[in-house]
Short mmCIF file of C-alpha atoms in Angstrom, two decimals:
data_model
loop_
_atom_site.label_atom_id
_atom_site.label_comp_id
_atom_site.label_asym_id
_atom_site.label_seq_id
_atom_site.Cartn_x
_atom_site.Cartn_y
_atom_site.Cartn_z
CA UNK A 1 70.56 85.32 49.96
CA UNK A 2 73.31 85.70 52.43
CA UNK A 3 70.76 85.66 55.45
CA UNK A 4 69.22 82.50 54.01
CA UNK A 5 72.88 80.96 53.36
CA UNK A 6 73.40 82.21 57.35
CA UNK A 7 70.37 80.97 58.63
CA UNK A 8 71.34 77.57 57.05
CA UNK A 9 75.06 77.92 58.95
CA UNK A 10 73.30 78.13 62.72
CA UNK A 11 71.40 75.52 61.52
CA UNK A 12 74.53 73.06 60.99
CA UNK A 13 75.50 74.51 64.17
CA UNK A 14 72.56 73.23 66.05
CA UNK A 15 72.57 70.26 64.64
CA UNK A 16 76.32 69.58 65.60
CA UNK A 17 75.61 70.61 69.23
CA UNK A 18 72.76 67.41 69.10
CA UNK A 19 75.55 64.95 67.73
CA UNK A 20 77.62 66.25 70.75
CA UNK A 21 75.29 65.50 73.26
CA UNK A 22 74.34 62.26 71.80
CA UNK A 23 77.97 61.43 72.62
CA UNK A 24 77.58 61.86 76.51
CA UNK A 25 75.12 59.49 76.76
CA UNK A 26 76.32 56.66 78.81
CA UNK A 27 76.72 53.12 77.08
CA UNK A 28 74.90 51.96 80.05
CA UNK A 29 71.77 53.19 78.43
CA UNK A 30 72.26 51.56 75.36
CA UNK A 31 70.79 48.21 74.68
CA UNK A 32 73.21 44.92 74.64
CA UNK A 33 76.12 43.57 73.98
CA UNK A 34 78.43 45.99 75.82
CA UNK A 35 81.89 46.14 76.15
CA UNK A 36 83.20 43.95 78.26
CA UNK A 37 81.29 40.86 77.22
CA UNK A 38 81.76 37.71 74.47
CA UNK A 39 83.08 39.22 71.97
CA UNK A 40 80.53 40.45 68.92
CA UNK A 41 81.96 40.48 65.11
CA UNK A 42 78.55 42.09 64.05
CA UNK A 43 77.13 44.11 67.23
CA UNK A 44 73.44 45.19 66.20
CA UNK A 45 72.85 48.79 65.34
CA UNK A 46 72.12 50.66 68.31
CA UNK A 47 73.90 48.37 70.87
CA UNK A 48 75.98 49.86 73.16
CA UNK A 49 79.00 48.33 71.46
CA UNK A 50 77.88 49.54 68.00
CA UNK A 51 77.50 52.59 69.53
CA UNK A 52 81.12 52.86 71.13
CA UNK A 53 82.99 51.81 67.58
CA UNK A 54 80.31 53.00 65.11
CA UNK A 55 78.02 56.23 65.86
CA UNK A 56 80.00 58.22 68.10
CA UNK A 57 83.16 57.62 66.04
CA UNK A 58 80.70 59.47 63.16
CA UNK A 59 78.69 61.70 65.26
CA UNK A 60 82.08 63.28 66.52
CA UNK A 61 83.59 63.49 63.16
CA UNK A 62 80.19 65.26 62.00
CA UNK A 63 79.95 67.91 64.40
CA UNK A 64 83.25 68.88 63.68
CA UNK A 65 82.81 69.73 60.47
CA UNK A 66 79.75 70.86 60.66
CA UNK A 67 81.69 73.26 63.53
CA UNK A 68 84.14 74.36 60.70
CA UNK A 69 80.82 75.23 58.21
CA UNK A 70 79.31 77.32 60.93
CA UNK A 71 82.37 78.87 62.45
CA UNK A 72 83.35 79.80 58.45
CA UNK A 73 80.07 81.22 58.24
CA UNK A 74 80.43 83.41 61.12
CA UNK A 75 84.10 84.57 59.92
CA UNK A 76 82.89 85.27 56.45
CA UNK A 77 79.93 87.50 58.19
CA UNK A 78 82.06 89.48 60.18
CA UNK A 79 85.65 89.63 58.74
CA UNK A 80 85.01 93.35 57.65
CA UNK A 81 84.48 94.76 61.17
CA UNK A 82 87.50 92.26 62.94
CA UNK A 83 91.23 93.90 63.27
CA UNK A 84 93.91 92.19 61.69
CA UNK A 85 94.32 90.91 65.16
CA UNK A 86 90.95 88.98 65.57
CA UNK A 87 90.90 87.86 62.28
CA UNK A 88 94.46 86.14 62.83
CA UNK A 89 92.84 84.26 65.52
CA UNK A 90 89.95 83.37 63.80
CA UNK A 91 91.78 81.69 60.66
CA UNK A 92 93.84 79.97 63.30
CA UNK A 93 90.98 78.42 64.96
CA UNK A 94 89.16 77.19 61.86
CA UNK A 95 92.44 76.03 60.53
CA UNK A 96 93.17 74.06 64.11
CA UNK A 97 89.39 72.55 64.16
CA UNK A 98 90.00 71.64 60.39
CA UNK A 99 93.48 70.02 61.28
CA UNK A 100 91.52 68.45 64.41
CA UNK A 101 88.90 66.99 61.54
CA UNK A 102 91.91 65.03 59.87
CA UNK A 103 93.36 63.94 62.89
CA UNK A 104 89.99 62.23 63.72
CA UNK A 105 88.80 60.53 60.29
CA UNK A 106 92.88 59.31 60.45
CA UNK A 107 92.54 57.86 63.38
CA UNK A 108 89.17 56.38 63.07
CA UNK A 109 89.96 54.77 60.65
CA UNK A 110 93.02 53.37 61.50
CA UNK A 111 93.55 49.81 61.64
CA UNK A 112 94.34 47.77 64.19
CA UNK A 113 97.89 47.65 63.75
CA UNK A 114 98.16 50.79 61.74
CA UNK A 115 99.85 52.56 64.47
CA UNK A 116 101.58 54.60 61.73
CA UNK A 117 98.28 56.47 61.08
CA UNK A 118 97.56 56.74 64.77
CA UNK A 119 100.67 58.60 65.29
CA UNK A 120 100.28 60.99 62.73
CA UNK A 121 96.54 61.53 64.32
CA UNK A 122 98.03 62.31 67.48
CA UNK A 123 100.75 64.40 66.02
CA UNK A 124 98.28 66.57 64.01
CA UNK A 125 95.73 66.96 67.57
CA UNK A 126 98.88 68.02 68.87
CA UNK A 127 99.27 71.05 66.71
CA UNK A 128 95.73 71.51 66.42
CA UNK A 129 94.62 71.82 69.96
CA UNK A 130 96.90 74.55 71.00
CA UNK A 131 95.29 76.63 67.41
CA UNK A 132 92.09 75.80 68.80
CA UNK A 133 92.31 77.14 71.96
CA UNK A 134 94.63 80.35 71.46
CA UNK A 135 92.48 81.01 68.52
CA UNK A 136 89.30 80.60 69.79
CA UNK A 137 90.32 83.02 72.98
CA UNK A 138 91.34 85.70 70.86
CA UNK A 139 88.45 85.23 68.64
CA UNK A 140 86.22 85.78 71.51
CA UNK A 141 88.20 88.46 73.21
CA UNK A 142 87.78 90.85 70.26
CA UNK A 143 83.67 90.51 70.34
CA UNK A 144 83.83 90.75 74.05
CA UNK A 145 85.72 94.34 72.90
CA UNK A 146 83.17 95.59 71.14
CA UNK A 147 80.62 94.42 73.29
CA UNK A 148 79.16 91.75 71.69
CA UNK A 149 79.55 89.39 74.90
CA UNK A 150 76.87 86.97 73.70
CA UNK A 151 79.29 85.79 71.20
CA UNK A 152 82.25 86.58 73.03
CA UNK A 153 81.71 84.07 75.63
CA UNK A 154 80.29 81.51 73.41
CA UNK A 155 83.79 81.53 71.69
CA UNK A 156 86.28 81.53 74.91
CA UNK A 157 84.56 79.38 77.62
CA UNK A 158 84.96 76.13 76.21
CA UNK A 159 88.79 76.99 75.71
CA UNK A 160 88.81 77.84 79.03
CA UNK A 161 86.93 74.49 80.22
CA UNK A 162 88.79 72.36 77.45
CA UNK A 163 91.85 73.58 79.64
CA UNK A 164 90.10 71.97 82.50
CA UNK A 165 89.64 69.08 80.81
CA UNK A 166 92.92 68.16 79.99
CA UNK A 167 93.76 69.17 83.71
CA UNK A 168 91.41 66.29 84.48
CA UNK A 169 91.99 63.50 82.38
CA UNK A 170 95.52 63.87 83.17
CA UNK A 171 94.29 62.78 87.37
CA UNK A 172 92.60 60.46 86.46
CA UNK A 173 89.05 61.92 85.90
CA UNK A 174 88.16 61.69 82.30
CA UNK A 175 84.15 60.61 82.43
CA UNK A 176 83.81 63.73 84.20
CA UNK A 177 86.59 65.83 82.26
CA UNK A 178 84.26 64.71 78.84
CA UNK A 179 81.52 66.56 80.28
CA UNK A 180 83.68 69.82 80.55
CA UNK A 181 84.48 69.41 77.12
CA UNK A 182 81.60 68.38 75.11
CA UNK A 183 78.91 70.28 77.00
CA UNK A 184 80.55 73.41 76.65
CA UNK A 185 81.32 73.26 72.77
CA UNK A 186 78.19 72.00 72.29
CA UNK A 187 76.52 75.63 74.11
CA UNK A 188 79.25 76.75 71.99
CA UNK A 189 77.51 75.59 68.72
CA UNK A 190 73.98 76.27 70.25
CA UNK A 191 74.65 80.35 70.93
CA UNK A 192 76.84 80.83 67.88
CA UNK A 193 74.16 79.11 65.47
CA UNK A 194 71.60 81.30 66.93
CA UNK A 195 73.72 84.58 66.40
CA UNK A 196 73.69 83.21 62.76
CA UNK A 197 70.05 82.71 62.87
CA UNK A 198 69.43 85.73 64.28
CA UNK A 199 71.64 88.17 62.24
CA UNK A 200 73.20 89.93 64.28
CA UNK A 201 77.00 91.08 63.60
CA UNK A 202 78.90 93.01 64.70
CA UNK A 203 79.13 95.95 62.94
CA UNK A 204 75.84 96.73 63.94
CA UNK A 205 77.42 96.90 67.26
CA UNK A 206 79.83 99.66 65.97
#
């Protein structure tokens, strides 16, 4: 039952890293209107319009919790073997990603003068981010200790890159500061859903 319910997990996990990538995709692929001309009250599905204020507004809220289902799943797998330590970091990350959830449905959907709920989106990524990334490190660190580096690096890189990312947006360079982010989480999702799929923990390591 529990390697069905895990199996199920990397699934999720998978299917978050898709909605991810579907995100990159440049709205100058997707059909018209796009933004920038007349204005459209009802842009068709699939435009590149619709696709700016509709899907990936829902395909980003839907990988992250489907990140929060899978990373759970991995937790509940392997809290027995984690120190104290690890598992600090580990409850810090979900809870960050979880916060980082709430900040996004708040924020999109947030009117357009609502810029009371906007705030409190940006207050809560604020808080979340830095639980995100600290976690997420030490999360990784402790399977790269007991030499499960698969997983290990699947959990820090994309800290590490998300770093980068902020670096970059902040010059200026945010269509290439995405990629760092999105690409990465979303091998992030790919490797960790097939460690679920797979099995393994790490106590079999110890």
């Amino acid at each position: 039952m529990w390697r069905r319910s895990s199996q199920i997990a990397g699934s999720l996990l998978g299917l978050s890293a898709v909605c991810l990538l579907v995100t990159t995709v440049p709205l100058e692929l997707w059909p018209t209107p796009r933004p920038g001309d007349s204005y459209v009250f009802n842009p068709p599905p699939f435009s590149a319009i619709w696709v700016q204020q509709t899907l990936r507004p829902g395909l980003i809220i839907g990988a992250n919790a489907l990140l929060v289902v899978g990373l759970s799943a991995v937790l509940r797998r392997d809290s027995t073997s984690m120190s104290r330590l690890q598992r600090a970091f580990a409850f810090g990350a979900l809870f960050g990603t979880g916060a980082c959830l709430l900040g996004t449905l708040l924020f999109t959907t947030a009117g357009t003068d609502d810029i009371g709920r906007e705030l409190t989106a940006f207050l809560i990524w604020a808080l979340a981010i830095p639980l995100i990334l600290l976690g997420l490190i030490g999360w990784g660190a402790g399977y790269l200790r007991a030499d499960s580096t698969r997983l290990g690096a699947a959990l820090t890189v994309p800290p590490v890159l998300a770093v980068a990312y902020i670096g970059l947006s902040v010059a200026g360079f945010s269509p290439v500061g995405r990629l760092l982010l999105v690409i990465p989480t979303s091998g992030m999702a790919l490797v960790v859903g097939y460690d679920l799929w797979t099995g393994d923990t790490v106590s079999k390591d110890r």
